[in-house]
PDB file of C-alpha atoms in Angstrom:
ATOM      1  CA  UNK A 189       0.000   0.000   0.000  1.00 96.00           C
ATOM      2  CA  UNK A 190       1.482   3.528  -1.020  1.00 98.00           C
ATOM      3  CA  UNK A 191       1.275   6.167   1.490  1.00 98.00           C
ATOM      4  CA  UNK A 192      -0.954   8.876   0.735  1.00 98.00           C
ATOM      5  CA  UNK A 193      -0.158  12.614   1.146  1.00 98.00           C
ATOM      6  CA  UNK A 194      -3.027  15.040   1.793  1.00 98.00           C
ATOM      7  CA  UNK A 195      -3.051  18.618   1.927  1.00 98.00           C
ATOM      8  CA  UNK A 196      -6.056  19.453   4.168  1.00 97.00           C
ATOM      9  CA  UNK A 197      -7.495  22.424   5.582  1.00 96.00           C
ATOM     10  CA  UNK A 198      -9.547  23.892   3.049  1.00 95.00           C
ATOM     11  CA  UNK A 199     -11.416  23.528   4.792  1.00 93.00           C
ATOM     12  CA  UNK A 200     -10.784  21.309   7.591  1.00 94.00           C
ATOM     13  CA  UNK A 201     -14.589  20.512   7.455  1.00 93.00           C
ATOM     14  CA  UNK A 202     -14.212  18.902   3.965  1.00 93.00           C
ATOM     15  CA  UNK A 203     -10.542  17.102   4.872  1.00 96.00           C
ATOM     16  CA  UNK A 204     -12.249  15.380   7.987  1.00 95.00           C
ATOM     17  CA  UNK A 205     -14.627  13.584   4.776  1.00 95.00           C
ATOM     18  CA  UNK A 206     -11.729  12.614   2.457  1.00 97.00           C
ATOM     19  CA  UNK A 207      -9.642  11.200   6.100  1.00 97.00           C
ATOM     20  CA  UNK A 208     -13.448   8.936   6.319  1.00 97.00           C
ATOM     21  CA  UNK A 209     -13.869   7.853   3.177  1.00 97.00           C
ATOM     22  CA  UNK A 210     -10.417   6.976   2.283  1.00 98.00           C
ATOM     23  CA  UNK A 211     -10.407   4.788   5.287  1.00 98.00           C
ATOM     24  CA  UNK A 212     -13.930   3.349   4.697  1.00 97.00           C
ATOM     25  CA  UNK A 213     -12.466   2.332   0.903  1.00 97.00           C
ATOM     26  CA  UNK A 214      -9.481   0.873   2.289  1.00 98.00           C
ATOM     27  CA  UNK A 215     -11.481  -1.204   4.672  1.00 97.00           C
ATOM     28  CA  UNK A 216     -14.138  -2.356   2.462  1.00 96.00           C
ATOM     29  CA  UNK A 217     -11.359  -3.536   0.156  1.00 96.00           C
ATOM     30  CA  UNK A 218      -9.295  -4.902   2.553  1.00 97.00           C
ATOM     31  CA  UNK A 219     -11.139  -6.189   5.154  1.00 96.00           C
ATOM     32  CA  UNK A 220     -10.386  -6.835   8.932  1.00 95.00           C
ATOM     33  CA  UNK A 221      -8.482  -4.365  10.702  1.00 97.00           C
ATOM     34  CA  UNK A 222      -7.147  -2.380   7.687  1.00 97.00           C
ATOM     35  CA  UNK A 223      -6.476   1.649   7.459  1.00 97.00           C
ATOM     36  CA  UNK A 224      -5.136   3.783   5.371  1.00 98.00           C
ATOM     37  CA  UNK A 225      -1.361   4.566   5.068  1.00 98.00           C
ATOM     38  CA  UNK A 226      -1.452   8.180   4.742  1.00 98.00           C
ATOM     39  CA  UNK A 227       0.176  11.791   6.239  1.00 98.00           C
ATOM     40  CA  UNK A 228      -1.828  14.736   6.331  1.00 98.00           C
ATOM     41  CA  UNK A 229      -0.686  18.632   6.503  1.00 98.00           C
ATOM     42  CA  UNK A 230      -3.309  20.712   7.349  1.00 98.00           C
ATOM     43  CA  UNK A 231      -3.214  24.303   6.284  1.00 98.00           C
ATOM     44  CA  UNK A 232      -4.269  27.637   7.711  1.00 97.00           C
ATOM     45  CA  UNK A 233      -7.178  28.169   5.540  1.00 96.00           C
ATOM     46  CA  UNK A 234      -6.954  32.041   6.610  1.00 97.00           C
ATOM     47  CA  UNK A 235      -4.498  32.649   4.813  1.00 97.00           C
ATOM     48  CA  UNK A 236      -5.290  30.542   1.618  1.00 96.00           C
ATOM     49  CA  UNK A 237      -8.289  32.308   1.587  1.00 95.00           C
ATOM     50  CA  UNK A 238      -6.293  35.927   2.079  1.00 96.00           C
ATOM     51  CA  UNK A 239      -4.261  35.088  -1.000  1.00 97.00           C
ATOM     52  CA  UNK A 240      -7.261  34.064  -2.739  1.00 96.00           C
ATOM     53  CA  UNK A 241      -9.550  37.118  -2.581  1.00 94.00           C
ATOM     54  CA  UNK A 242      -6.216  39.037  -3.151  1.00 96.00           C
ATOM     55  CA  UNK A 243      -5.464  37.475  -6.055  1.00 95.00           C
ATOM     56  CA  UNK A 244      -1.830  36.316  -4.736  1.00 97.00           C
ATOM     57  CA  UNK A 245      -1.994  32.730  -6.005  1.00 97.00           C
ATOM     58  CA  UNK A 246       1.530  32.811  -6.055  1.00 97.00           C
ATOM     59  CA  UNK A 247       2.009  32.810  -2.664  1.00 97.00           C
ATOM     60  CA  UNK A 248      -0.813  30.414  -1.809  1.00 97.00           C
ATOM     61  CA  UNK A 249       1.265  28.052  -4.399  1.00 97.00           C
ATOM     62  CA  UNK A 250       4.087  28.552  -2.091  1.00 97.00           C
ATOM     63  CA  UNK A 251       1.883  27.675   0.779  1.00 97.00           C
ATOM     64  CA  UNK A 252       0.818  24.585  -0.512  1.00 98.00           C
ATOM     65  CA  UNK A 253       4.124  23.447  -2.352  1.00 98.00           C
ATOM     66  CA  UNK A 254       5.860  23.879   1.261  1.00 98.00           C
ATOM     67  CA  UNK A 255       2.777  21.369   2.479  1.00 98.00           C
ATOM     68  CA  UNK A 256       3.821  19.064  -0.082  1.00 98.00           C
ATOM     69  CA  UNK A 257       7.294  19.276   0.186  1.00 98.00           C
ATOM     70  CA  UNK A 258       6.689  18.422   3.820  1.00 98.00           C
ATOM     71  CA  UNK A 259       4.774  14.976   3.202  1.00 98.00           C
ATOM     72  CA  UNK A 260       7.410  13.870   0.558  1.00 98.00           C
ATOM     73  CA  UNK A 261      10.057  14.046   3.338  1.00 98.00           C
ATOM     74  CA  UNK A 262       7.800  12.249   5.315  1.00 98.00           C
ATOM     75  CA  UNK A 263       7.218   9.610   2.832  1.00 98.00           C
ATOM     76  CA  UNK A 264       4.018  10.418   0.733  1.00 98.00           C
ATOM     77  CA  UNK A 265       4.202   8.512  -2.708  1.00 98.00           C
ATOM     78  CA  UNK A 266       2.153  11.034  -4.215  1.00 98.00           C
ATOM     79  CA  UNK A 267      -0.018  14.073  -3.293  1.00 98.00           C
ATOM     80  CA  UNK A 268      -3.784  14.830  -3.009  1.00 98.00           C
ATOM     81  CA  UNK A 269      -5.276  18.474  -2.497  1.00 98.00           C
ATOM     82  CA  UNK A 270      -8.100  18.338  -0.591  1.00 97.00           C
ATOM     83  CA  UNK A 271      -9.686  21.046  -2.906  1.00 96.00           C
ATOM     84  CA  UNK A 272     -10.969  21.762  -6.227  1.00 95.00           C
ATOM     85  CA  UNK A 273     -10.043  25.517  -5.944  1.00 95.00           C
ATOM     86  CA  UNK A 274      -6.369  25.237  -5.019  1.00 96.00           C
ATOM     87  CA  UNK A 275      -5.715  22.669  -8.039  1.00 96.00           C
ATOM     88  CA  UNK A 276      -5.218  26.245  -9.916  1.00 96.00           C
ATOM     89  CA  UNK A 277      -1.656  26.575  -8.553  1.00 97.00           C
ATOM     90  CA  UNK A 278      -1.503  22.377  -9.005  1.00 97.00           C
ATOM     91  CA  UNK A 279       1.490  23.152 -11.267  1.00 96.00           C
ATOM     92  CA  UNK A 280       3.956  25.785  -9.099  1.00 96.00           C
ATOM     93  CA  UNK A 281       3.205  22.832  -6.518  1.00 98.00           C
ATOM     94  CA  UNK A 282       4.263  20.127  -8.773  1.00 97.00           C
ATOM     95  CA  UNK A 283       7.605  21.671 -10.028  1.00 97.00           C
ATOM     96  CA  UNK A 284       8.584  21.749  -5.994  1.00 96.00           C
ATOM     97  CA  UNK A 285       8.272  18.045  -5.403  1.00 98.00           C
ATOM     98  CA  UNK A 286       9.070  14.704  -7.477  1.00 98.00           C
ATOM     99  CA  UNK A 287       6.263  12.579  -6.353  1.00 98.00           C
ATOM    100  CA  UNK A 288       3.366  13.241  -8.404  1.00 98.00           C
ATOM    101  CA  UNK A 289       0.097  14.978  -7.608  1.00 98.00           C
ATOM    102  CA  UNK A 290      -3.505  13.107  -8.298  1.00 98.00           C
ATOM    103  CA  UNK A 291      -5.428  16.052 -10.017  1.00 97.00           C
ATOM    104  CA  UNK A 292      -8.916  16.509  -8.613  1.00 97.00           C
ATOM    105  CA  UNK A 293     -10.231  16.931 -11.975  1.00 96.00           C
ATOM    106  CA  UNK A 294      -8.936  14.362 -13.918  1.00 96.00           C
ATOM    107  CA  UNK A 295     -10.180  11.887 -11.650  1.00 96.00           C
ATOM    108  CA  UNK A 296     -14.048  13.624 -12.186  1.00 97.00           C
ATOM    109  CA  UNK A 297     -13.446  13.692 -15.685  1.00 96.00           C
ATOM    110  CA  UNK A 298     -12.525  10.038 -15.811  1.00 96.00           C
ATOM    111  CA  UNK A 299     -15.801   9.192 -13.596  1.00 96.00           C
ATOM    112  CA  UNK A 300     -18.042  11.350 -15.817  1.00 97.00           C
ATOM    113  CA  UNK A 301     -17.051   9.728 -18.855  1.00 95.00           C
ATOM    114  CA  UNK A 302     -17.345   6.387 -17.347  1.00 95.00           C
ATOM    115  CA  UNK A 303     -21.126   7.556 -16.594  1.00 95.00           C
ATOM    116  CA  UNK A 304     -21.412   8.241 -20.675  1.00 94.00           C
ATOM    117  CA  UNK A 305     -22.635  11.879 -19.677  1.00 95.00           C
ATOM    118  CA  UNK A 306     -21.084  14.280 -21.844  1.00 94.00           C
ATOM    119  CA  UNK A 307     -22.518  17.938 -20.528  1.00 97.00           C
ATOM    120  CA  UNK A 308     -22.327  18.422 -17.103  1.00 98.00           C
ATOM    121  CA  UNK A 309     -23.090  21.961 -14.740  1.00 97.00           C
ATOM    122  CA  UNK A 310     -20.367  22.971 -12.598  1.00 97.00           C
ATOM    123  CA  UNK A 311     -20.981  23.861  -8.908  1.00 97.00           C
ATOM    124  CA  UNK A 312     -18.132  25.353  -7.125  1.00 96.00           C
ATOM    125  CA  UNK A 313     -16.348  28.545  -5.608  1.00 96.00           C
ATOM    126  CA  UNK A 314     -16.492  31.363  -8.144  1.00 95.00           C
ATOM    127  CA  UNK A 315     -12.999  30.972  -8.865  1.00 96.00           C
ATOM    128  CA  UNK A 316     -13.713  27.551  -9.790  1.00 96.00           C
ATOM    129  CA  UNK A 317     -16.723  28.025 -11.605  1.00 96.00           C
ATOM    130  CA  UNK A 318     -15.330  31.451 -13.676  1.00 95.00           C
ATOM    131  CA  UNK A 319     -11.552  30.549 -14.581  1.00 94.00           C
ATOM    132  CA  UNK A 320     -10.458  28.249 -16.857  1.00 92.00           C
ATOM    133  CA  UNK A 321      -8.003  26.071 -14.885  1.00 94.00           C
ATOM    134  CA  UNK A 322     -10.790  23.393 -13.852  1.00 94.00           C
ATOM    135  CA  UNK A 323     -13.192  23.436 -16.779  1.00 94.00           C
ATOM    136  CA  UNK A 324     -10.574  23.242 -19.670  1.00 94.00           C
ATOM    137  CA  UNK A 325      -8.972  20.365 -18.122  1.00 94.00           C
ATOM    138  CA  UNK A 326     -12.997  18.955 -18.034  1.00 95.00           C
ATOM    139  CA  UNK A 327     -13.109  20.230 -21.820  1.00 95.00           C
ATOM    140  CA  UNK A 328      -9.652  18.495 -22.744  1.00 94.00           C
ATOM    141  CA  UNK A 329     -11.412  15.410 -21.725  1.00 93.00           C
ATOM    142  CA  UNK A 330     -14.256  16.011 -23.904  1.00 94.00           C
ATOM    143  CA  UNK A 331     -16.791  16.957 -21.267  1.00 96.00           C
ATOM    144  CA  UNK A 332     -19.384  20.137 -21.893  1.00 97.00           C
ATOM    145  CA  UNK A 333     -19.705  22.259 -18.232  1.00 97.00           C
ATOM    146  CA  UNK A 334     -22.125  24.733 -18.078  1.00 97.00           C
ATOM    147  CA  UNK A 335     -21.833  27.058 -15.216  1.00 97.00           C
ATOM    148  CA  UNK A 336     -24.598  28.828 -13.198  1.00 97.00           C
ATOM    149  CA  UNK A 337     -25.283  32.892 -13.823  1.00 96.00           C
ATOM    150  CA  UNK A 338     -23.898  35.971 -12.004  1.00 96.00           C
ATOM    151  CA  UNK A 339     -26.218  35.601  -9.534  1.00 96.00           C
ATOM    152  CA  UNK A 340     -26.409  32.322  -8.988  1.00 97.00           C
ATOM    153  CA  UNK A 341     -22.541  32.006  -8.812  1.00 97.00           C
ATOM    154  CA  UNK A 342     -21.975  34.718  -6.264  1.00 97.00           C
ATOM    155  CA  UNK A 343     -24.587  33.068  -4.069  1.00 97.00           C
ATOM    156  CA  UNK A 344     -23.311  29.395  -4.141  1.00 97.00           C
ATOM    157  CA  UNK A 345     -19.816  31.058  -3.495  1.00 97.00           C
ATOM    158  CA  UNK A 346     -21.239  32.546  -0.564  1.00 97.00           C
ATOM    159  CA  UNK A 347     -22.265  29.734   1.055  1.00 97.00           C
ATOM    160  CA  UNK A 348     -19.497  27.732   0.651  1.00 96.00           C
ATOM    161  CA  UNK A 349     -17.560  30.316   2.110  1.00 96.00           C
ATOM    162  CA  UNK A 350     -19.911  31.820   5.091  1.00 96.00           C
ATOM    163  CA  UNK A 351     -21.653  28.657   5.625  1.00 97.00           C
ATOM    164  CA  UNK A 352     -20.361  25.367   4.660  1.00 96.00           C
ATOM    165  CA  UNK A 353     -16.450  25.559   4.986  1.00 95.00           C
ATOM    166  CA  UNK A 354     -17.973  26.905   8.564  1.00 95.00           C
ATOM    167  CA  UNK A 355     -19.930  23.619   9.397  1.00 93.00           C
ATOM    168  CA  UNK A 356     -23.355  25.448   8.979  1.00 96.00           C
ATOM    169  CA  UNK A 357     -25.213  23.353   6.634  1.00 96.00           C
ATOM    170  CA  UNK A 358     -28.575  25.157   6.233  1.00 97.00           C
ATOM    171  CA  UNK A 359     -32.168  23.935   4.686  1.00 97.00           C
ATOM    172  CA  UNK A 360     -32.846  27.450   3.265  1.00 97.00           C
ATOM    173  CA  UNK A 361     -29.234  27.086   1.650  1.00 97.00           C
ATOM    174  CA  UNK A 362     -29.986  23.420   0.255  1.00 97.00           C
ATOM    175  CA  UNK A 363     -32.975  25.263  -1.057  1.00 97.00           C
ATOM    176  CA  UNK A 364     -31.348  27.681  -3.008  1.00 97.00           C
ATOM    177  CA  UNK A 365     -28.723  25.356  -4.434  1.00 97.00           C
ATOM    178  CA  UNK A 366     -31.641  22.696  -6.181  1.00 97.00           C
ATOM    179  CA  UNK A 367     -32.767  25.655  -7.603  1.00 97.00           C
ATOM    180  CA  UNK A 368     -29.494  26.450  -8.985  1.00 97.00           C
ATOM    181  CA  UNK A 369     -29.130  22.683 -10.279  1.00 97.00           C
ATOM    182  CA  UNK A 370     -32.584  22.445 -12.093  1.00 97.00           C
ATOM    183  CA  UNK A 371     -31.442  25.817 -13.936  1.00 97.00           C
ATOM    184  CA  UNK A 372     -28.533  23.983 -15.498  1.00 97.00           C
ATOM    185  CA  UNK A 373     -30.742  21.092 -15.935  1.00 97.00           C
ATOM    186  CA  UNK A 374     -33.104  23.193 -17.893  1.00 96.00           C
ATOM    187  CA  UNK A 375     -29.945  24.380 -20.166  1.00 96.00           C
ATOM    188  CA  UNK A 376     -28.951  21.139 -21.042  1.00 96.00           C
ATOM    189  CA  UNK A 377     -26.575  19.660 -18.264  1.00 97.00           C
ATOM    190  CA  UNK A 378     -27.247  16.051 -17.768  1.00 97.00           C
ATOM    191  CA  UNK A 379     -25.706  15.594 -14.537  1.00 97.00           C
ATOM    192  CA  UNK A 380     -23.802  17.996 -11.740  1.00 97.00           C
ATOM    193  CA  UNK A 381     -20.377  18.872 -10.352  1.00 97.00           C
ATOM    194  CA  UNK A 382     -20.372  19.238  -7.169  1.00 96.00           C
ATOM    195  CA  UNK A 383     -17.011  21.233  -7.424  1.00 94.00           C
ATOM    196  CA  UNK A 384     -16.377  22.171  -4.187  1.00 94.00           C
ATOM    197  CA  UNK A 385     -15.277  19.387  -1.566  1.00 93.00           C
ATOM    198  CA  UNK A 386     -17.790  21.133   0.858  1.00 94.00           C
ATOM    199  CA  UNK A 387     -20.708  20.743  -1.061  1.00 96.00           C
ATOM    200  CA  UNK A 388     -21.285  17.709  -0.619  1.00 94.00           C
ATOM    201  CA  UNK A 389     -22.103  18.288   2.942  1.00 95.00           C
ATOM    202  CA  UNK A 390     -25.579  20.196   1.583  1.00 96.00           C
ATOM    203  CA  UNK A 391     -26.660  18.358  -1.224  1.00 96.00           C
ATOM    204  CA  UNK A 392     -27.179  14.740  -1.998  1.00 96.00           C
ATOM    205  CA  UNK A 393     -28.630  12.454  -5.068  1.00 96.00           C
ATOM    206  CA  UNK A 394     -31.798  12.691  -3.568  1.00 96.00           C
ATOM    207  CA  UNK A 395     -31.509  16.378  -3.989  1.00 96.00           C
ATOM    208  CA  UNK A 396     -31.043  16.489  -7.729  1.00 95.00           C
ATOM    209  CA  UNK A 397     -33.235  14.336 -10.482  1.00 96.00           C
ATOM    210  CA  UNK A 398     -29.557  14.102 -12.631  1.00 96.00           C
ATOM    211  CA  UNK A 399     -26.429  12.229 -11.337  1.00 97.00           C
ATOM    212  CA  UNK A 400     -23.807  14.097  -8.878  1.00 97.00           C
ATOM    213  CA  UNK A 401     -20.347  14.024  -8.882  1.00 97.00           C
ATOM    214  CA  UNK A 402     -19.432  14.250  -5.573  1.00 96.00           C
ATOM    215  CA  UNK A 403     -15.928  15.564  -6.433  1.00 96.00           C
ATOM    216  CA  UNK A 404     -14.535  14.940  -2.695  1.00 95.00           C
ATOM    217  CA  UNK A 405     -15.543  11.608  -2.688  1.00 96.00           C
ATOM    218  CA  UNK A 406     -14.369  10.943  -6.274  1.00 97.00           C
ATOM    219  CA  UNK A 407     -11.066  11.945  -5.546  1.00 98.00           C
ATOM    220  CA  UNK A 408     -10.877  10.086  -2.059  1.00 98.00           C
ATOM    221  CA  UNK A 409     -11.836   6.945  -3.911  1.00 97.00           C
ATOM    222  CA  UNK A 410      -9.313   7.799  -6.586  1.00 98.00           C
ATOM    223  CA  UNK A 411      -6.573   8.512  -3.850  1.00 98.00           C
ATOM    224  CA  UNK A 412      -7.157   4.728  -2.677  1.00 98.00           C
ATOM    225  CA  UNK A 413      -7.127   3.354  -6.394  1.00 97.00           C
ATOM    226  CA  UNK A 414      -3.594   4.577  -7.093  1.00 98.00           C
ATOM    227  CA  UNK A 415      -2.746   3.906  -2.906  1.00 98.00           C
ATOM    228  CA  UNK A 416      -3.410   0.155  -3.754  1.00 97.00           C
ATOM    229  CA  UNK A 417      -2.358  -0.360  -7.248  1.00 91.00           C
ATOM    230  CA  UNK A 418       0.279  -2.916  -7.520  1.00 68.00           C
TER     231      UNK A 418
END
C-alpha cells in the first residue's frame, strides 16, 4: 500500500470527509483491521483564503508546495489536495516536489465519462466556476460544463464560504442550491459537479433528479485506487 499525502485544511470541514472515506475504501477492500497509510498537513485556511480574494496565487502556491514538500520528506508517494479551488496553482506545486500529484479533476473527468454523460453543470467557488483552470482540463477530456449565472454564482460562493467551509449546513441554503441545479438542468446539463469538496455536505442524489459528482468523494476513492495499485 502507497502512502498517501493530503493537503487538508480547506477547509478542515471537507478534509475530515476525504480522512473517512479513504479509510472506509481501504477497509471495504481490505477487510479486517485495515487503514489507510497516509500523512496529512493541514493548512491555515486564513491565509489561503487571504491570498485568494487578493489574487496572490503565487504565494498560496508557495503555501501549498511547502505542504507538499513536507509529506514527501515524510514519505508520501504522491499528493492529493483536498480542494478543487487550489488545483489552480496544481502546477507551481508540482515543479517543488518529485512525487506526483492526483489532479482533482482528472479523476471527475474520468468518472463522468465512465457515466457516458457528456454535458455536465459545474458547482463550485467562483474561482472555480469562472476561470479556466478546472473546466478546460474537463473540456480536454471532452466533457461540456455549463456554469450557473452571475447571480447564482456569487450566491453558491457565498455559502461555501460563510456557511459550509464553517460547518453550517442550512435547509434554506440546500434550497437555493436545487434551484441552482434544475437551472442547469433546464440548459442542457445532464448531470452535476459538485465542485467544491464542501458541497457535498448540503446536497445529496436525492436532492437532484440528474447524477452528482461528488468531487470529494471521487477523488478520495481515486486517492485509494492509485494507494493500492500494484
Amino acid at each position: 500500500m502507497k502512502m498517501i499525502g493530503l493537503i487538508g485544511g480547506m477547509s478542515w470541514e471537507s478534509s475530515v470527509e476525504y480522512y473517512r472515506i479513504i479509510n472506509e475504501e481501504v477497509k471495504s477492500r481490505l477487510g479486517g483491521l485495515h487503514s489507510a497509510k497516509c500523512l496529512m498537513y493541514s493548512v491555515d485556511f486564513a491565509k489561503i483564503e487571504r491570498c485568494q480574494s487578493e489574487g496572490n496565487w503565487p504565494r498560496a502556491g508557495e503555501i501549498l508546495a511547502s505542504a507538499a514538500l513536507s509529506l514527501e520528506k515524510a514519505g508520501a508517494d504522491f499528493i492529493v489536495i483536498c480542494t478543487n479551488t487550489m488545483h489552480k496553482v496544481v502546477d507551481a506545486i508540482q515543479e517543488k516536489i518529485m512525487i506526483p500529484i492526483l489532479h482533482i479533476a482528472d479523476a471527475t473527468a474520468a468518472q463522468i465519462k465512465k457515466s457516458g454523460i457528456s454535458t455536465v453543470g459545474l458547482l463550485g467557488t467562483k474561482y472555480t466556476m469562472e476561470q479556466d483552470f478546472y473546466k478546460s482540463r474537463l473540456e480536454a477530456n471532452g466533457i461540456n460544463v455549463i456554469v450557473p449565472n452571475d447571480h447564482e454564482r456569487e450566491m453558491v460562493n457565498n455559502i461555501i464560504y460563510n456557511e459550509l467551509c464553517l460547518g453550517k449546513v442550512l435547509d434554506s441554503s440546500r434550497t437555493d442550491y436545487k434551484k441552482v441545479i434544475n437551472s442547469l438542468m433546464e440548459n442542457g446539463a445532464d448531470g452535476m459537479i459538485l465542485g467544491c469538496t464542501e458541497i457535498g455536505l448540503l446536497i445529496k442524489q436525492e436532492d437532484s433528479k440528474v447524477p452528482l459528482f461528488d468531487t470529494a468523494s471521487i477523488h478520495a476513492i481515486a486517492a485509494v485506487n492509485k494507494a493500492l495499485k500494484q
